[in-house]
GROMACS .gro file of C-alpha atoms in nm:
model
  234
    1MET     CA    1   1.277   0.418   2.450
    2THR     CA    2   1.340   0.743   2.261
    3GLN     CA    3   1.568   0.552   2.023
    4LEU     CA    4   1.265   0.354   1.905
    5PHE     CA    5   1.120   0.680   1.772
    6GLY     CA    6   1.448   0.844   1.675
    7HIS     CA    7   1.602   0.913   1.337
    8GLN     CA    8   1.931   0.730   1.382
    9TYR     CA    9   1.840   0.460   1.133
   10ASP     CA   10   2.169   0.276   1.166
   11LEU     CA   11   2.072   0.169   1.520
   12TYR     CA   12   1.803  -0.063   1.382
   13PRO     CA   13   1.892  -0.142   1.020
   14PHE     CA   14   1.628  -0.322   0.817
   15GLN     CA   15   1.730  -0.659   0.677
   16LEU     CA   16   1.536  -0.803   0.385
   17PHE     CA   17   1.382  -1.142   0.470
   18SER     CA   18   1.513  -1.131   0.825
   19VAL     CA   19   1.322  -1.322   1.094
   20MET     CA   20   1.108  -1.020   1.182
   21HIS     CA   21   1.039  -0.943   0.817
   22LEU     CA   22   0.918  -1.299   0.768
   23VAL     CA   23   0.710  -1.274   1.087
   24MET     CA   24   0.532  -0.967   0.949
   25LEU     CA   25   0.465  -1.147   0.621
   26LEU     CA   26   0.323  -1.440   0.817
   27VAL     CA   27   0.096  -1.205   1.011
   28PHE     CA   28  -0.025  -1.058   0.682
   29VAL     CA   29  -0.099  -1.398   0.526
   30THR     CA   30  -0.270  -1.523   0.843
   31GLY     CA   31  -0.489  -1.214   0.868
   32SER     CA   32  -0.587  -1.241   0.501
   33VAL     CA   33  -0.682  -1.608   0.535
   34LEU     CA   34  -0.886  -1.538   0.849
   35LEU     CA   35  -1.077  -1.262   0.669
   36TYR     CA   36  -1.185  -1.519   0.411
   37VAL     CA   37  -1.251  -1.809   0.649
   38TYR     CA   38  -1.462  -1.598   0.887
   39ARG     CA   39  -1.621  -1.376   0.621
   40LYS     CA   40  -1.977  -1.475   0.715
   41PRO     CA   41  -1.950  -1.433   1.095
   42LEU     CA   42  -1.772  -1.102   1.038
   43LYS     CA   43  -2.080  -0.959   0.863
   44SER     CA   44  -2.228  -0.883   1.204
   45LEU     CA   45  -1.912  -0.688   1.291
   46GLU     CA   46  -1.898  -0.470   0.980
   47LYS     CA   47  -1.929  -0.136   1.159
   48PRO     CA   48  -1.671  -0.196   1.434
   49MET     CA   49  -1.431  -0.345   1.180
   50LYS     CA   50  -1.461  -0.038   0.960
   51VAL     CA   51  -1.399   0.186   1.260
   52ILE     CA   52  -1.093  -0.017   1.362
   53MET     CA   53  -0.943  -0.017   1.012
   54PHE     CA   54  -1.014   0.354   0.959
   55SER     CA   55  -0.869   0.444   1.298
   56GLY     CA   56  -0.563   0.227   1.242
   57LEU     CA   57  -0.483   0.379   0.903
   58PHE     CA   58  -0.555   0.737   1.010
   59ILE     CA   59  -0.367   0.725   1.341
   60LEU     CA   60  -0.061   0.546   1.202
   61GLU     CA   61  -0.036   0.789   0.910
   62LEU     CA   62  -0.084   1.087   1.143
   63PHE     CA   63   0.185   0.959   1.381
   64TYR     CA   64   0.417   0.899   1.086
   65HIS     CA   65   0.396   1.263   0.978
   66ILE     CA   66   0.430   1.384   1.338
   67TRP     CA   67   0.739   1.164   1.370
   68LEU     CA   68   0.886   1.316   1.054
   69PHE     CA   69   0.809   1.672   1.167
   70SER     CA   70   0.953   1.616   1.514
   71GLY     CA   71   1.277   1.489   1.365
   72LYS     CA   72   1.287   1.767   1.105
   73ALA     CA   73   1.271   1.498   0.838
   74TRP     CA   74   0.946   1.602   0.669
   75GLU     CA   75   1.026   1.708   0.314
   76ILE     CA   76   0.793   1.795   0.030
   77SER     CA   77   1.005   1.587  -0.207
   78PHE     CA   78   0.897   1.256  -0.052
   79THR     CA   79   0.616   1.301   0.201
   80LEU     CA   80   0.329   1.418  -0.019
   81PRO     CA   81   0.061   1.147  -0.067
   82LEU     CA   82   0.176   1.067  -0.419
   83GLN     CA   83   0.333   0.726  -0.371
   84LEU     CA   84   0.112   0.438  -0.483
   85CYS     CA   85   0.051   0.313  -0.130
   86SER     CA   86  -0.002   0.664   0.009
   87ILE     CA   87  -0.269   0.720  -0.254
   88SER     CA   88  -0.423   0.381  -0.172
   89LEU     CA   89  -0.426   0.468   0.198
   90LEU     CA   90  -0.620   0.789   0.137
   91LEU     CA   91  -0.863   0.605  -0.090
   92CYS     CA   92  -0.911   0.340   0.182
   93LEU     CA   93  -1.010   0.610   0.431
   94ILE     CA   94  -1.264   0.756   0.189
   95LEU     CA   95  -1.391   0.408   0.096
   96LEU     CA   96  -1.448   0.315   0.460
   97ILE     CA   97  -1.668   0.625   0.496
   98THR     CA   98  -1.854   0.617   0.164
   99ASP     CA   99  -1.866   0.248   0.061
  100SER     CA  100  -1.807   0.373  -0.294
  101LYS     CA  101  -1.805   0.087  -0.544
  102PHE     CA  102  -1.578   0.285  -0.778
  103LEU     CA  103  -1.323   0.350  -0.503
  104PHE     CA  104  -1.339  -0.016  -0.406
  105GLN     CA  105  -1.230  -0.119  -0.756
  106VAL     CA  106  -0.935   0.121  -0.742
  107VAL     CA  107  -0.835   0.017  -0.390
  108TYR     CA  108  -0.864  -0.352  -0.477
  109PHE     CA  109  -0.636  -0.337  -0.780
  110LEU     CA  110  -0.398  -0.054  -0.688
  111GLY     CA  111  -0.391  -0.120  -0.316
  112ILE     CA  112  -0.328  -0.493  -0.330
  113ALA     CA  113  -0.078  -0.480  -0.618
  114GLY     CA  114   0.121  -0.196  -0.464
  115ALA     CA  115   0.108  -0.302  -0.100
  116ILE     CA  116   0.210  -0.662  -0.166
  117GLN     CA  117   0.519  -0.542  -0.352
  118ALA     CA  118   0.593  -0.307  -0.060
  119LEU     CA  119   0.554  -0.585   0.196
  120VAL     CA  120   0.780  -0.827   0.010
  121THR     CA  121   1.052  -0.577  -0.088
  122PRO     CA  122   1.001  -0.273   0.137
  123GLU     CA  123   1.166   0.062   0.073
  124LEU     CA  124   1.249   0.073   0.441
  125PHE     CA  125   1.570   0.182   0.609
  126VAL     CA  126   1.490   0.104   0.972
  127GLY     CA  127   1.400  -0.233   1.119
  128PHE     CA  128   1.252  -0.401   1.425
  129PRO     CA  129   1.169  -0.277   1.688
  130HIS     CA  130   1.157   0.083   1.562
  131PHE     CA  131   0.824   0.268   1.532
  132ARG     CA  132   0.865   0.312   1.157
  133PHE     CA  133   0.905  -0.064   1.110
  134PHE     CA  134   0.566  -0.137   1.267
  135GLN     CA  135   0.398   0.167   1.111
  136PHE     CA  136   0.513   0.063   0.765
  137PHE     CA  137   0.406  -0.300   0.782
  138ILE     CA  138   0.076  -0.250   0.965
  139THR     CA  139  -0.027   0.030   0.729
  140HIS     CA  140   0.040  -0.178   0.418
  141MET     CA  141  -0.136  -0.479   0.568
  142LEU     CA  142  -0.441  -0.266   0.645
  143ILE     CA  143  -0.457  -0.136   0.288
  144ILE     CA  144  -0.486  -0.492   0.161
  145TRP     CA  145  -0.719  -0.600   0.440
  146VAL     CA  146  -0.957  -0.312   0.362
  147ALA     CA  147  -0.978  -0.435   0.002
  148LEU     CA  148  -1.028  -0.796   0.113
  149PHE     CA  149  -1.286  -0.689   0.374
  150TYR     CA  150  -1.499  -0.534   0.102
  151ALA     CA  151  -1.448  -0.832  -0.129
  152PHE     CA  152  -1.502  -1.112   0.126
  153VAL     CA  153  -1.723  -0.967   0.398
  154LYS     CA  154  -1.924  -0.697   0.221
  155GLU     CA  155  -1.922  -0.900  -0.103
  156PHE     CA  156  -1.843  -0.612  -0.335
  157ARG     CA  157  -1.780  -0.755  -0.683
  158ILE     CA  158  -1.459  -0.705  -0.874
  159THR     CA  159  -1.532  -0.628  -1.239
  160ARG     CA  160  -1.346  -0.599  -1.568
  161LYS     CA  161  -1.469  -0.242  -1.595
  162GLY     CA  162  -1.321  -0.179  -1.251
  163LEU     CA  163  -0.987  -0.317  -1.370
  164TRP     CA  164  -0.968  -0.061  -1.650
  165GLN     CA  165  -1.092   0.216  -1.421
  166ALA     CA  166  -0.812   0.133  -1.178
  167PHE     CA  167  -0.555   0.124  -1.459
  168ALA     CA  168  -0.673   0.462  -1.587
  169PHE     CA  169  -0.660   0.602  -1.233
  170LEU     CA  170  -0.305   0.470  -1.196
  171ASN     CA  171  -0.190   0.652  -1.509
  172ILE     CA  172  -0.361   0.976  -1.408
  173ALA     CA  173  -0.196   0.953  -1.065
  174ALA     CA  174   0.138   0.885  -1.236
  175GLY     CA  175   0.095   1.206  -1.434
  176PHE     CA  176   0.054   1.406  -1.113
  177ALA     CA  177   0.349   1.223  -0.956
  178PHE     CA  178   0.567   1.299  -1.260
  179LEU     CA  179   0.478   1.668  -1.234
  180ALA     CA  180   0.546   1.668  -0.858
  181ASN     CA  181   0.887   1.509  -0.921
  182LYS     CA  182   0.976   1.789  -1.160
  183LEU     CA  183   0.865   2.057  -0.913
  184THR     CA  184   1.011   1.909  -0.594
  185GLY     CA  185   1.305   1.699  -0.713
  186GLY     CA  186   1.135   1.396  -0.560
  187ASN     CA  187   1.089   1.039  -0.681
  188TYR     CA  188   0.718   0.978  -0.634
  189MET     CA  189   0.600   0.643  -0.771
  190PHE     CA  190   0.969   0.583  -0.863
  191LEU     CA  191   0.918   0.770  -1.190
  192ALA     CA  192   1.247   0.962  -1.157
  193SER     CA  193   1.472   0.670  -1.058
  194LYS     CA  194   1.468   0.328  -0.894
  195PRO     CA  195   1.459   0.304  -0.512
  196SER     CA  196   1.803   0.301  -0.353
  197ASN     CA  197   1.750  -0.033  -0.179
  198LEU     CA  198   1.682  -0.372  -0.338
  199SER     CA  199   1.341  -0.398  -0.504
  200LEU     CA  200   1.163  -0.571  -0.790
  201LEU     CA  201   1.240  -0.268  -1.008
  202ASP     CA  202   1.606  -0.371  -1.017
  203TYR     CA  203   1.510  -0.652  -1.256
  204LEU     CA  204   1.308  -0.438  -1.497
  205GLY     CA  205   1.586  -0.270  -1.694
  206PRO     CA  206   1.744   0.077  -1.684
  207TYR     CA  207   1.569   0.414  -1.655
  208PRO     CA  208   1.337   0.511  -1.820
  209TYR     CA  209   1.258   0.175  -1.982
  210TYR     CA  210   1.169   0.010  -1.653
  211ILE     CA  211   0.870   0.245  -1.630
  212LEU     CA  212   0.720   0.093  -1.946
  213VAL     CA  213   0.792  -0.257  -1.817
  214LEU     CA  214   0.635  -0.161  -1.485
  215GLU     CA  215   0.325  -0.043  -1.669
  216CYS     CA  216   0.291  -0.382  -1.838
  217ILE     CA  217   0.350  -0.566  -1.510
  218ALA     CA  218   0.088  -0.352  -1.337
  219LEU     CA  219  -0.169  -0.443  -1.602
  220LEU     CA  220  -0.072  -0.810  -1.575
  221LEU     CA  221  -0.107  -0.801  -1.196
  222PHE     CA  222  -0.448  -0.638  -1.230
  223TRP     CA  223  -0.559  -0.923  -1.456
  224VAL     CA  224  -0.426  -1.180  -1.209
  225LEU     CA  225  -0.623  -1.008  -0.932
  226TYR     CA  226  -0.932  -1.009  -1.153
  227LEU     CA  227  -0.917  -1.377  -1.256
  228PRO     CA  228  -1.060  -1.525  -0.930
  229TRP     CA  229  -1.372  -1.311  -0.983
  230ARG     CA  230  -1.413  -1.364  -1.355
  231GLY     CA  231  -1.769  -1.467  -1.429
  232ALA     CA  232  -1.890  -1.374  -1.080
  233LYS     CA  233  -2.215  -1.185  -1.040
  234LYS     CA  234  -2.178  -0.809  -1.064
   0.00000   0.00000   0.00000
């Protein structure tokens, strides 16, 4: 049992698009579809759903840091909340408390765009049935489900203004991440180098040009996420 929480990653190596990876992707798609299909009945369960999602995100993130500390693996160069999905997670927690329409726009665009990429090509070095495997996938699913919950169930509107607000927020966050990389020797938001395992960034050219390409792709993804709501009531 202790091996499931250990730091010997070679015991449970992660394999991209393995059976369990595909199972987690199926769980994500199924959960997303159910949020839409049952969006009206779920209105009566808004409060308990918010509590469940908040608790899930908070507890899993807390356990993740405890796990790192216990294994003497917590390092300032990679565990600060300056990765795109770490930022989205914190914003989700605040959103679930405040119902802020501004934060919703940021979570919708940043959270969905970043977490989907993470789910499809995870920067993950340990696989099923390790704790980190489940913590990683469930956390990223919840980030997207929080955004979809507010869009489908609470009927918050996605706006063009929100798209540009999210894009501006992304660039401001990237500035802080760049500074943190210089100070800590880290690679927050992959602004110092590409991830060591296979990812979409491998197809975007060499450093530092892939950062500019990534910026364009981020804006394109934001527009794709906006299109289903174009013309909807604000």
